Structure formats: structure tokens, C-alpha cells
mmCIF file of C-alpha atoms and ligand atoms in Angstrom:
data_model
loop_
_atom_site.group_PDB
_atom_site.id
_atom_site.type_symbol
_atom_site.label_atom_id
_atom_site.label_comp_id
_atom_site.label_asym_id
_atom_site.label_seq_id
_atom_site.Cartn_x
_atom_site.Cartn_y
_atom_site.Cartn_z
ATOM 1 C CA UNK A 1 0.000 0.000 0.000
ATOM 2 C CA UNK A 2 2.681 2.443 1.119
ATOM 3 C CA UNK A 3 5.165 1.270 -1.514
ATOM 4 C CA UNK A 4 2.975 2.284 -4.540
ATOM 5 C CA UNK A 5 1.528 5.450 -3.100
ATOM 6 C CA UNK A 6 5.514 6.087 -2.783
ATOM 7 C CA UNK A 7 5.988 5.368 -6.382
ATOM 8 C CA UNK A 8 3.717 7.138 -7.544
ATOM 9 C CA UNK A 9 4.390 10.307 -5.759
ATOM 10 C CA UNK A 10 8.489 10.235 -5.854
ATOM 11 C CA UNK A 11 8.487 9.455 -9.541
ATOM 12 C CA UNK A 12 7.479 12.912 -10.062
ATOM 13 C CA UNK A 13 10.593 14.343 -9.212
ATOM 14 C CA UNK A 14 12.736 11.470 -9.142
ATOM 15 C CA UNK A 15 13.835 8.303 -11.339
ATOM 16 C CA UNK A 16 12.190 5.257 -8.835
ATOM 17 C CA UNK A 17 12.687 2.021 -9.319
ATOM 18 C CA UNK A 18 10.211 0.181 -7.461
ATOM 19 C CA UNK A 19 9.997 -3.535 -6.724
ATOM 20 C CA UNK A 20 7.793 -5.642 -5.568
ATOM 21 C CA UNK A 21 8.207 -9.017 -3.544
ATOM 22 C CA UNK A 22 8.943 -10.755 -6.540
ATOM 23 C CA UNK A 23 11.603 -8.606 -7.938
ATOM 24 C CA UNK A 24 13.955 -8.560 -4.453
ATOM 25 C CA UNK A 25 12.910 -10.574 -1.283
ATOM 26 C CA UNK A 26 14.748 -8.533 1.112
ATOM 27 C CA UNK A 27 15.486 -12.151 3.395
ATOM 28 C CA UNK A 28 18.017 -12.827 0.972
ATOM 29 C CA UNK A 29 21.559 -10.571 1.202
ATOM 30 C CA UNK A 30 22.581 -11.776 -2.301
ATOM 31 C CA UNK A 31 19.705 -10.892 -3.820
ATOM 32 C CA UNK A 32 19.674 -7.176 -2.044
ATOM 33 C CA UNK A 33 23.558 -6.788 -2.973
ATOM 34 C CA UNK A 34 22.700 -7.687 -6.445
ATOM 35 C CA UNK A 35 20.177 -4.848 -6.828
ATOM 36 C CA UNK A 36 22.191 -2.161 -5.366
ATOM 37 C CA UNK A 37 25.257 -3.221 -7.652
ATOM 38 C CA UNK A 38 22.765 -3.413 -10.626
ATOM 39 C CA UNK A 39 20.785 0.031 -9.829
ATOM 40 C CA UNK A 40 23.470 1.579 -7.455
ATOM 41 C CA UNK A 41 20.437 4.023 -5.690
ATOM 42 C CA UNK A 42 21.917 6.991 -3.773
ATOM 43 C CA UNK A 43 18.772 5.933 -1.931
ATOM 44 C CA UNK A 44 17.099 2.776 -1.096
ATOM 45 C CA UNK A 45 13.950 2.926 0.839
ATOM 46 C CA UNK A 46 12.175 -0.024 2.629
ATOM 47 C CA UNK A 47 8.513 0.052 2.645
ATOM 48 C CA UNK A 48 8.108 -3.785 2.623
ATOM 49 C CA UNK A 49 7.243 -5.422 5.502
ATOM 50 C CA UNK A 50 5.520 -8.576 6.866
ATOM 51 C CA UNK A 51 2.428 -6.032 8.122
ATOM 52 C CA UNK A 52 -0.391 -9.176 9.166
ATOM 53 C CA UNK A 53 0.031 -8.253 13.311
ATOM 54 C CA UNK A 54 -1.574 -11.219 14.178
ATOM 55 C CA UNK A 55 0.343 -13.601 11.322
ATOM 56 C CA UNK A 56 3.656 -12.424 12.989
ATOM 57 C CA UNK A 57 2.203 -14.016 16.404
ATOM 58 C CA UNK A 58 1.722 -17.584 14.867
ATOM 59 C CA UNK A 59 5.692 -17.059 12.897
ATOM 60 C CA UNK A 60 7.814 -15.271 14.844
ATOM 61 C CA UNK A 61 10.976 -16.430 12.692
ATOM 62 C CA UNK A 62 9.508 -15.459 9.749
ATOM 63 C CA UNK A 63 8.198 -12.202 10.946
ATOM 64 C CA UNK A 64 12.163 -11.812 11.992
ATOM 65 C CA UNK A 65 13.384 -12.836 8.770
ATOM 66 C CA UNK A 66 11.257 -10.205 6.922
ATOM 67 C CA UNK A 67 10.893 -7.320 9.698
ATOM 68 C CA UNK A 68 14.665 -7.091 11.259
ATOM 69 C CA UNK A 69 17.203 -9.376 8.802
ATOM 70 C CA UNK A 70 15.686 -7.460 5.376
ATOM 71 C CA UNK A 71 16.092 -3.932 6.574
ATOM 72 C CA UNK A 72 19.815 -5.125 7.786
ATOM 73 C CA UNK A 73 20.608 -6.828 4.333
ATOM 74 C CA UNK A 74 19.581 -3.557 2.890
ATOM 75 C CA UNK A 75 21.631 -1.588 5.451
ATOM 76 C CA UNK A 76 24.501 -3.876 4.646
ATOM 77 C CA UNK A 77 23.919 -3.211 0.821
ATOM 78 C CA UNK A 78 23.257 0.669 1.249
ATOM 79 C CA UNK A 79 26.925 0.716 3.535
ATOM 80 C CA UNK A 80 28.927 -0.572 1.411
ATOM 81 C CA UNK A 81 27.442 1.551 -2.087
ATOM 82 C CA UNK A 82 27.634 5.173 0.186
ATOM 83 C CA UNK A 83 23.821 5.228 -0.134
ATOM 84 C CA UNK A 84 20.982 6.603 2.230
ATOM 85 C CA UNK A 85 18.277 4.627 3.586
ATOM 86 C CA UNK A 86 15.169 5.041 4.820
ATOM 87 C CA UNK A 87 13.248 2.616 6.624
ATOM 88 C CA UNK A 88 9.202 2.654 7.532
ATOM 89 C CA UNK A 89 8.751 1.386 11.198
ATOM 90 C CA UNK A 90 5.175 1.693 13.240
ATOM 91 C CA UNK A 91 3.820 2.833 16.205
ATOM 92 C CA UNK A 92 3.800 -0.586 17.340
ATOM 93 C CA UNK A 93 7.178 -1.001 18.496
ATOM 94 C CA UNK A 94 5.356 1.322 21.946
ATOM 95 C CA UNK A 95 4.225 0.107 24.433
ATOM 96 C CA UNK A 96 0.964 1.848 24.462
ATOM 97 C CA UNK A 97 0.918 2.831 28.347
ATOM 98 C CA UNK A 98 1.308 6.578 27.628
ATOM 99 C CA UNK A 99 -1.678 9.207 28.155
ATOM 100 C CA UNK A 100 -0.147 11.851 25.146
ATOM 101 C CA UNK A 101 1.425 10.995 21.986
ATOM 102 C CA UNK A 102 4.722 9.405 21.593
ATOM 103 C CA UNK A 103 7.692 11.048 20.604
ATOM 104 C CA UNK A 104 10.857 9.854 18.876
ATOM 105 C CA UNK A 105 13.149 9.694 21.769
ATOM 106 C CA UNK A 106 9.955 8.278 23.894
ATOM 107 C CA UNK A 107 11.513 4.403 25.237
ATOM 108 C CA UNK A 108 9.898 1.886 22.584
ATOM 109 C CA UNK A 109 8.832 -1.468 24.581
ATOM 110 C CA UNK A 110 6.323 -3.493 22.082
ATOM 111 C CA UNK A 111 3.848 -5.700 23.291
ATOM 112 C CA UNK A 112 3.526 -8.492 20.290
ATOM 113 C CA UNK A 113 5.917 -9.887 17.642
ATOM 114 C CA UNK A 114 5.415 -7.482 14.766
ATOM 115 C CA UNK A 115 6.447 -4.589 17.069
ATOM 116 C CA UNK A 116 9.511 -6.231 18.341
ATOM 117 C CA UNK A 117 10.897 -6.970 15.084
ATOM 118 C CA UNK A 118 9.911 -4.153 13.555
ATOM 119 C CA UNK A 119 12.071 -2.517 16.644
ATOM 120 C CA UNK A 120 14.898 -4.856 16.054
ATOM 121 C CA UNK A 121 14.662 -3.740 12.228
ATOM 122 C CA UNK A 122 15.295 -0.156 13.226
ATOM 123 C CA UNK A 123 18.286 -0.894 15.902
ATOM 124 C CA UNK A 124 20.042 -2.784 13.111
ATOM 125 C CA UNK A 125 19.434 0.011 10.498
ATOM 126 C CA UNK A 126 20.977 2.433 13.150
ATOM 127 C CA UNK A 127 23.675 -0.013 13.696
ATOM 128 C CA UNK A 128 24.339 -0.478 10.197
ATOM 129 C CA UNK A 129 24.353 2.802 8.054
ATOM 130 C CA UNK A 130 25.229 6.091 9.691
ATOM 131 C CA UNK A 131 23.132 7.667 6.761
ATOM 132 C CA UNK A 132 19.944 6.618 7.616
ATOM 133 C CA UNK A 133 16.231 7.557 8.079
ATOM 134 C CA UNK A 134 13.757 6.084 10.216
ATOM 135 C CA UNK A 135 9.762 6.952 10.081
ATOM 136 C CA UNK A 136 7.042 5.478 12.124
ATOM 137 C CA UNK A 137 3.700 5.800 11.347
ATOM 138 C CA UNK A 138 0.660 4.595 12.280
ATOM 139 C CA UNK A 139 -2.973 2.916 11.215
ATOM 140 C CA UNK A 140 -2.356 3.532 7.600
ATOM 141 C CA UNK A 141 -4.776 3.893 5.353
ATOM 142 C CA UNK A 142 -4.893 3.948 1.317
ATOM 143 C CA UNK A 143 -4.915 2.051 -2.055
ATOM 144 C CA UNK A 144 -4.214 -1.329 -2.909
ATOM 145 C CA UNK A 145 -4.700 -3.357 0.514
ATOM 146 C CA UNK A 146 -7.717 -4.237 3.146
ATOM 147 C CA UNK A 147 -7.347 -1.648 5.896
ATOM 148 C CA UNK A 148 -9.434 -0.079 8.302
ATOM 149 C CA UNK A 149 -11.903 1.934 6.533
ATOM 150 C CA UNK A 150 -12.316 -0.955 3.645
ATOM 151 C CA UNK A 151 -13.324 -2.909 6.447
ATOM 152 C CA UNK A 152 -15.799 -0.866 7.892
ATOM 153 C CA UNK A 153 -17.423 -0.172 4.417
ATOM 154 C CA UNK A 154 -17.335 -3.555 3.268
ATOM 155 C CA UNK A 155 -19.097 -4.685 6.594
ATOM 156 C CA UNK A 156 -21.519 -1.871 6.930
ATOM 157 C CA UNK A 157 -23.179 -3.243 3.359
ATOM 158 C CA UNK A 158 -23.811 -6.661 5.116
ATOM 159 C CA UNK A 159 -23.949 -5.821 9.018
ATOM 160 C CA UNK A 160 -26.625 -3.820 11.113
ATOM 161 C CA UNK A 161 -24.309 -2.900 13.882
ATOM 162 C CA UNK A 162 -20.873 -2.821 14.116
ATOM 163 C CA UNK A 163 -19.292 -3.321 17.021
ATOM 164 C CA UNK A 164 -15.612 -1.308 17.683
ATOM 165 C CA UNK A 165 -13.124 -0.708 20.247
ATOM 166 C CA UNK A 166 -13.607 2.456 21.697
ATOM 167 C CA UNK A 167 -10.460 1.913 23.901
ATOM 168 C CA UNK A 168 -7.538 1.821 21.619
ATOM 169 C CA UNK A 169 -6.235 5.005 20.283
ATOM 170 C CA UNK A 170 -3.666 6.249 17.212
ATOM 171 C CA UNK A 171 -3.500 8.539 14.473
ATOM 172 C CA UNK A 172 -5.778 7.296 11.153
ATOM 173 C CA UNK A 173 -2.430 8.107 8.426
ATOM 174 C CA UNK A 174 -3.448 8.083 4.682
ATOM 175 C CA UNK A 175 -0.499 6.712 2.561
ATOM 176 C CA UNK A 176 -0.685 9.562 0.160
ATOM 177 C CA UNK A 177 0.433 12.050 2.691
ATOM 178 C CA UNK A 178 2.749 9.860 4.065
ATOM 179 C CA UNK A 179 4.423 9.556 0.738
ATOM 180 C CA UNK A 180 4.016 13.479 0.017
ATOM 181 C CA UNK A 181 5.772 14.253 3.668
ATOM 182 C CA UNK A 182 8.428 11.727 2.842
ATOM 183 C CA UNK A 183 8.539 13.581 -0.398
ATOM 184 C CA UNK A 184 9.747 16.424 1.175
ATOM 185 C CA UNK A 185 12.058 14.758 3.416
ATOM 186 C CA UNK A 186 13.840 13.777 0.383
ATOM 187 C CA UNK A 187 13.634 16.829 -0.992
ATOM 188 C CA UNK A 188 15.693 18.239 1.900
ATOM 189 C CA UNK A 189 18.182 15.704 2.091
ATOM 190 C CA UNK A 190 18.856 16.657 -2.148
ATOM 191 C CA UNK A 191 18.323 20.333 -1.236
ATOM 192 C CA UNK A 192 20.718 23.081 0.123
ATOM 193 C CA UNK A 193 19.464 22.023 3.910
ATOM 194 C CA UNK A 194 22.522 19.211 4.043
ATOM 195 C CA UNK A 195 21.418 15.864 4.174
ATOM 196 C CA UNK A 196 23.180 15.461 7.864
ATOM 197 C CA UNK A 197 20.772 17.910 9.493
ATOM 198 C CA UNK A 198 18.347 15.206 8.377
ATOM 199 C CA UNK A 199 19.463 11.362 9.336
ATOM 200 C CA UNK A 200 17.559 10.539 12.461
ATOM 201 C CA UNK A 201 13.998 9.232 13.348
ATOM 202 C CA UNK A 202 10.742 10.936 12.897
ATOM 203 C CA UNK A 203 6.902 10.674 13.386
ATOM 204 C CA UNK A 204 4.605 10.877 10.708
ATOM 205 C CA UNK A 205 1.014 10.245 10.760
ATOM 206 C CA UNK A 206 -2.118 12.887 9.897
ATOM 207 C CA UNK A 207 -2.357 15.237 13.204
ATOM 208 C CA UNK A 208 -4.669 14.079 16.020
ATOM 209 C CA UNK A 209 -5.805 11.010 16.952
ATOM 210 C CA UNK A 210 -9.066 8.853 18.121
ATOM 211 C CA UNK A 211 -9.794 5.870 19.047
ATOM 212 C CA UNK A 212 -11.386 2.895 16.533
ATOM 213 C CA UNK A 213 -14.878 3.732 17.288
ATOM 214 C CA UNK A 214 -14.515 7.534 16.988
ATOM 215 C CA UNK A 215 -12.481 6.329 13.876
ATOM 216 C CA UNK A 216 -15.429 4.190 12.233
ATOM 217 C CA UNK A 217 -18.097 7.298 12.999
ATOM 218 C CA UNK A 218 -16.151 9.804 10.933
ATOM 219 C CA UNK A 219 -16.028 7.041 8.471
ATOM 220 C CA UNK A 220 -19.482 6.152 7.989
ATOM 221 C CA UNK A 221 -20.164 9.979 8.213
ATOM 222 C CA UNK A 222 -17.826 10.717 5.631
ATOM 223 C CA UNK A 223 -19.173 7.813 3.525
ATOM 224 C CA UNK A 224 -22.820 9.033 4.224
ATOM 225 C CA UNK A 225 -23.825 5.609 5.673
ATOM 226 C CA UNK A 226 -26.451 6.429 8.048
ATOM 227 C CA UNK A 227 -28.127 3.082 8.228
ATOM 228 C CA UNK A 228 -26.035 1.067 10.606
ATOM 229 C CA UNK A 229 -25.690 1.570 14.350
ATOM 230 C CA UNK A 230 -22.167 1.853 15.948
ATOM 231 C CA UNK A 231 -22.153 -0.252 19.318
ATOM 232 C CA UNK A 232 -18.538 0.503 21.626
ATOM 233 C CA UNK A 233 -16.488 -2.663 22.851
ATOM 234 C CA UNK A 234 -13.817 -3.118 25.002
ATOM 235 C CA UNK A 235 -10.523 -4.683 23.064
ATOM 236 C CA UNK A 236 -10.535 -7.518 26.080
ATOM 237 C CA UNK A 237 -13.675 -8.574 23.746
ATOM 238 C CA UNK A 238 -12.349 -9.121 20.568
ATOM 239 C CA UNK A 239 -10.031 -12.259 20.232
ATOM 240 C CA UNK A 240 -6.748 -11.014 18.491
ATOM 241 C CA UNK A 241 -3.718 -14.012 18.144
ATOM 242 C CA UNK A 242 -2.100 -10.727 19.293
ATOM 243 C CA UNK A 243 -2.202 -8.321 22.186
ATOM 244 C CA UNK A 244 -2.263 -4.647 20.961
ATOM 245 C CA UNK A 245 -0.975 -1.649 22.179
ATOM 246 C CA UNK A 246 -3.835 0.798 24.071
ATOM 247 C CA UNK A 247 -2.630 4.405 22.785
ATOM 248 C CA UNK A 248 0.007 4.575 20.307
ATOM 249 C CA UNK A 249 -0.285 7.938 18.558
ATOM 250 C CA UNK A 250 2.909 9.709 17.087
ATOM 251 C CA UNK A 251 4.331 13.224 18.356
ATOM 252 C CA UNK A 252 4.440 14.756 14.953
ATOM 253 C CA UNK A 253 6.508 18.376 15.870
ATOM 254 C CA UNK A 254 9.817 17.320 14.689
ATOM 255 C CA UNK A 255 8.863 16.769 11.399
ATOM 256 C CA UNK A 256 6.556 19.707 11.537
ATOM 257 C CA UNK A 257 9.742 21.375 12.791
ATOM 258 C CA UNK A 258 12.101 20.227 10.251
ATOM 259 C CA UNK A 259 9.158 20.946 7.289
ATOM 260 C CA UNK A 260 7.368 23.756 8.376
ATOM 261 C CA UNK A 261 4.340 21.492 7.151
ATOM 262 C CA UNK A 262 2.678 19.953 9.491
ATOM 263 C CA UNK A 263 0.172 17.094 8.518
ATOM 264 C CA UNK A 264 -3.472 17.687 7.930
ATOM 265 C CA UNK A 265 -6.083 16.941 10.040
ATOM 266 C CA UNK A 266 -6.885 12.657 9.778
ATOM 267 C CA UNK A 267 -10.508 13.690 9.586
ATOM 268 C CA UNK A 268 -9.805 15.395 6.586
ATOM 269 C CA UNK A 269 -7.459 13.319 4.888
ATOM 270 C CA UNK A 270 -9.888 10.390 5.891
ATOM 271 C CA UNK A 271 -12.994 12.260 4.184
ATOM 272 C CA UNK A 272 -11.032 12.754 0.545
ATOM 273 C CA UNK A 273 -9.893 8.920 0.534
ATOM 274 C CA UNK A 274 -13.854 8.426 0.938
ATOM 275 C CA UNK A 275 -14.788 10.858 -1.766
ATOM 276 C CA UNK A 276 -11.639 9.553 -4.239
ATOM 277 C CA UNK A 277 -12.446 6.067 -3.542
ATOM 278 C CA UNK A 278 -16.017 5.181 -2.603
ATOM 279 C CA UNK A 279 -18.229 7.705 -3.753
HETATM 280 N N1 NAP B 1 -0.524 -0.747 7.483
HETATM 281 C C1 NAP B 1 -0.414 -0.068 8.610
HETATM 282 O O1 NAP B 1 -1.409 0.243 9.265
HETATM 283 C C2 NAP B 1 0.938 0.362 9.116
HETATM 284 C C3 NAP B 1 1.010 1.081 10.318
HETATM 285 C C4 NAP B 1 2.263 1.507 10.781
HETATM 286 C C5 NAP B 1 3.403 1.205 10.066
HETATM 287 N N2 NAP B 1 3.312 0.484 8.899
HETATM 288 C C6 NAP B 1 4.551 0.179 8.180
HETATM 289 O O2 NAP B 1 4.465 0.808 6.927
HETATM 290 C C7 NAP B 1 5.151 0.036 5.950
HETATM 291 C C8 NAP B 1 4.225 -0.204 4.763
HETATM 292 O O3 NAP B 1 3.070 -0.871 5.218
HETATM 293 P P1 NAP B 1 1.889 -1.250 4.218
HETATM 294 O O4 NAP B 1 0.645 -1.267 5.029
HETATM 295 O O5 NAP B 1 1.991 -0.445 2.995
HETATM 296 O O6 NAP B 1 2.272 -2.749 3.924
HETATM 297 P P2 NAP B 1 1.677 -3.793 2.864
HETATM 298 O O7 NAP B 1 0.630 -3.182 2.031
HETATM 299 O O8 NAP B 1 1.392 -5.030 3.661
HETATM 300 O O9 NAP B 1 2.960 -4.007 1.959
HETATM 301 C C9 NAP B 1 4.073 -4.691 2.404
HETATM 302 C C10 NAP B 1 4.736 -5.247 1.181
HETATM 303 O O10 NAP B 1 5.913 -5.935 1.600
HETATM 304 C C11 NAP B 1 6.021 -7.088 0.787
HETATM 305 N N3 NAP B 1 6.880 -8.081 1.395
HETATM 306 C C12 NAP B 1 6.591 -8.949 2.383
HETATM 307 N N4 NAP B 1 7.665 -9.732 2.610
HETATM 308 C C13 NAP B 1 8.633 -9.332 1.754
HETATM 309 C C14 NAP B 1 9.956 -9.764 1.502
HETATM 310 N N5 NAP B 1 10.515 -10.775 2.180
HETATM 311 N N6 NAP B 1 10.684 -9.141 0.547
HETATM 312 C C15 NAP B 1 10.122 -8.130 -0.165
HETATM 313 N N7 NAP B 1 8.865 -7.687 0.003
HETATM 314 C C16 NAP B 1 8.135 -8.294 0.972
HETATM 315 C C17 NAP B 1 4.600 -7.563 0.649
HETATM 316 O O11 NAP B 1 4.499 -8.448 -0.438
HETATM 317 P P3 NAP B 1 3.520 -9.735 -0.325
HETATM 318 O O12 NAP B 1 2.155 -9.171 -0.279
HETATM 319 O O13 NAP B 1 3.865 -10.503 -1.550
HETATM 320 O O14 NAP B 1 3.917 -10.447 0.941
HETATM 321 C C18 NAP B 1 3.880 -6.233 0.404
HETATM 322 O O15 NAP B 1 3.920 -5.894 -0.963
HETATM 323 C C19 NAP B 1 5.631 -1.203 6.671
HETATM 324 O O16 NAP B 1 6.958 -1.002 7.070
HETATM 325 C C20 NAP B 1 4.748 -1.284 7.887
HETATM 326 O O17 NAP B 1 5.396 -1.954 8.954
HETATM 327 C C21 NAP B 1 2.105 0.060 8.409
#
């Protein structure tokens, strides 16, 4: 999802080469070498990921293989051909026991298996490549894969009431603006700004957050569903392989900071997906 909305936007300004799971399975370090000595990138960046939370549970080694060894093979790669990195990483690898949002320098705890590798995939990118960039994000929403709000409308055609979790909270992120404030990360890093003033972690979702139900309101609002009935739940209800974290929402000033553009609202962001997509 995040890949091709990347593709899409960079190759705008840029030459991208994008490639799918087919074209480099980042487990394998020969295969990652390869590409950099075939396309030698001044920038690689990972957006691939093993993403199914509760599919990491039931294959931890594979989760490991695809969430901590492929960012390091491309780390390794990216080292040794001078070339900046930047890696996608998730609100996840928190704990969720904070009241306000996280920020970068927060301590990162994660509670299930796709947060802890995804952790371990940063530490060995920072371990690996001094020129590196690191952005979590959170509850991502877009083209091209099942995600929250396809759920919801897809469910609301056959369902009465829905029942959501109205006690887990993050920030609704739409993979367009991801890739457009990524975008302009990049743009720095090629621009008079100095690419060192850059390397380091950052947050990145739309600004504010909610919880699922509040979430699946301004969805059926936006989607001008008005005939099924939202009922709150409690997560202890619904029967995840995987434990969740509570509140997990991203601090996004730094970026905003290093930009000057802060992220839109989700609400709004979340309301054009609708309109492109669904109406
Ligand atoms: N989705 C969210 O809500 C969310 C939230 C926070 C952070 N993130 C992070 O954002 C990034 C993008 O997420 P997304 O939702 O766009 O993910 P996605 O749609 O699930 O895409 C992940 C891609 O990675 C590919 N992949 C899996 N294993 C691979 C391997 N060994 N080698 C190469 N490619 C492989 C998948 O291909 P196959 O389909 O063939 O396996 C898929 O195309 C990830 O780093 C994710 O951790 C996502």
C-alpha cells in the first residue's frame, strides 16, 4: 500500500525504481547486494514489511526474517554503495501505556511480535548505516490493501451494527500524505538544507488522533452511511492471536519542525480517501 503510493508520488521528481516481492525478497543478502550493484540508488527505501500483526504471532521467525534481517541486508547493501536509507517502522514497536502521543526519543517497549521486530529492524538500520532515516507511522490507510476503513465499508453493506473498540487510540495516516511528507524529506536531504541535518527518526502520521470507534463514525459519516448503528467494545472482547498496544499515537513536531508542514487533520485526509475512492 505504502510502496505504490511512494511510487507514484516520488516518480514525479525522481527516477524510482520500485519492486515488488517478486523482484527482491529482502530475506536474501545476495539478492539485495545484487540490486544495489545493478541500480546503485543513492537511496534505497524499505517500505516492505511482513504487516499481518496477528500472522507475525503464529511465525515469529519469519516475521524476523522479513521485519529485522531485510532492513539489515539492505543496510549492509546501502553501507557498502555510500547510499541513504530510509526505513518505515510503526507505532507498534510502543508500548501503548502513555496518556499523550509518543515522541521519537519516547523508550519503545512493544507488546507483540510485529512490534519487536519491527524494533529490532530499526536498531540494526541504526547499527548499520550512519546515513539513515527512520519513520514510524501509524494505522495507515490507502490504495491497494484491506485496511481499516475498507473494512468498515465492506461490513456496513452486510452488518446492522458494528461493534468497535472504543479503547484503543492512534493517528488514522493516509499513505498519500505519508508519501508526500516523505517527499519532502527527500527533498531536503537533495536540497541546500545538508542531508546530515536530516538522518535521524521521525513521526509521521495525519495530526490528532481517536480511538477505533470515533475512527469508524467519521467514516461512515464521511461515507454518508447512516443506516447502521455503531455499538462501543472493550478490546478484552475481541479475540486477536495478538495483544495490541492501548494508545500509540505519534508526536508529529519534529517533522513539523524540520518541514514547516505539518500534517493535515486525519478527519480530513480520511474524508477525501472516501470521496476519491467510494463515492
Ligand atoms: N498498514 C499499517 O497500518 C501500518 C502502520 C504503521 C506502520 N506500517 C509500516 O508501513 C510500511 C508499509 O506498510 P503497508 O501497510 O503499505 O504494507 P503492505 O501493504 O502489507 O505491503 C508490504 C509489502 O511488503 C512485501 N513483502 C513482504 N515480505 C517481503 C519480503 N521478504 N521481501 C520483499 N517484500 C516483501 C509484501 O508483499 P507480499 O504481499 O507478496 O507479501 C507487500 O507488498 C511497513 O513497514 C509497515 O510496517 C504500516
Amino acid at each position: 500500500m505504502l510502496g505504490a503510493a511512494l511510487a507514484e508520488r516520488l516518480s514525479r521528481e525522481y527516477k524510482v525504481i520500485a519492486l515488488g516481492h517478486i523482484e527482491c525478497d529482502i530475506t536474501d543478502s545476495k539478492r539485495v547486494a545484487g540490486i544495489f550493484s545493478r541500480y546503485r540508488p543513492w537511496l534505497a527505501l524499505n517500505a516492505a514489511a511482513m504487516t499481518n500483526v496477528d500472522a507475525c504471532q503464529e511465525d515469529p521467525e519469519k516475521a524476523r526474517a522479513v521485519n529485522a534481517k531485510g532492513p539489515y541486508n539492505i543496510a549492509k547493501a546501502a553501507g557498502k554503495h555510500n547510499a541513504i536509507v530510509i526505513q518505515i517502522s510503526t507505532d507498534y514497536i510502543f508500548s501503548g501505556r502513555k496518556d499523550k502521543p509518543y515522541q521519537e526519543n519516547d523508550y519503545a517497549s512493544a507488546v507483540n511480535i510485529y512490534g519487536e521486530t519491527k524494533l529490532e529492524g530499526e536498531r540494526l538500520i541504526r547499527k548499520t548505516v550512519k546515513k539513515h532515516i527512520i519513520i514510524r507511522t501509524s494505522w495507515l490507510f490507502g490504495k491497494g490493501k484491506d485496511n481499516f476503513i475498507s473494512s468498515i465499508i465492506r461490513r456496513s453493506r452486510k452488518e446492522k451494527v458494528l461493534r468497535i473498540a472504543s479503547d484503543k487510540y492512534s493517528s488514522p495516516t493516509y499513505a498519500l500524505d505519508l508519501a508526500r511528507a516523505i517527499s519532502e524529506i527527500i527533498n531536503l536531504i537533495d536540497g541546500s538544507a545538508g542531508p546530515d541535518k536530516v538522518y535521524g527518526t521521525y513521526h509521521i502520521s495525519n495530526s490528532g488522533y481517536c480511538s477505533w470507534y470515533e475512527y469508524a463514525q467519521v467514516i461512515l459519516k464521511s461515507a454518508k452511511i447512516a443506516r447502521v448503528k455503531l455499538e462501543p467494545i472493550k478490546m478484552g472482547q475481541i479475540n486477536f492471536k495478538a495483544r495490541r498496544p492501548v494508545f500509540s499515537a505519534l508526536d508529529n513536531s519534529k517533522y513539523s519542525r524540520l518541514t514547516g508542514k505539518p500534517p493535515r487533520k486525519w478527519q480530513t485526509a480520511v474524508k477525501e480517501y472516501i470521496e476519491r475512492e467510494y463515492m
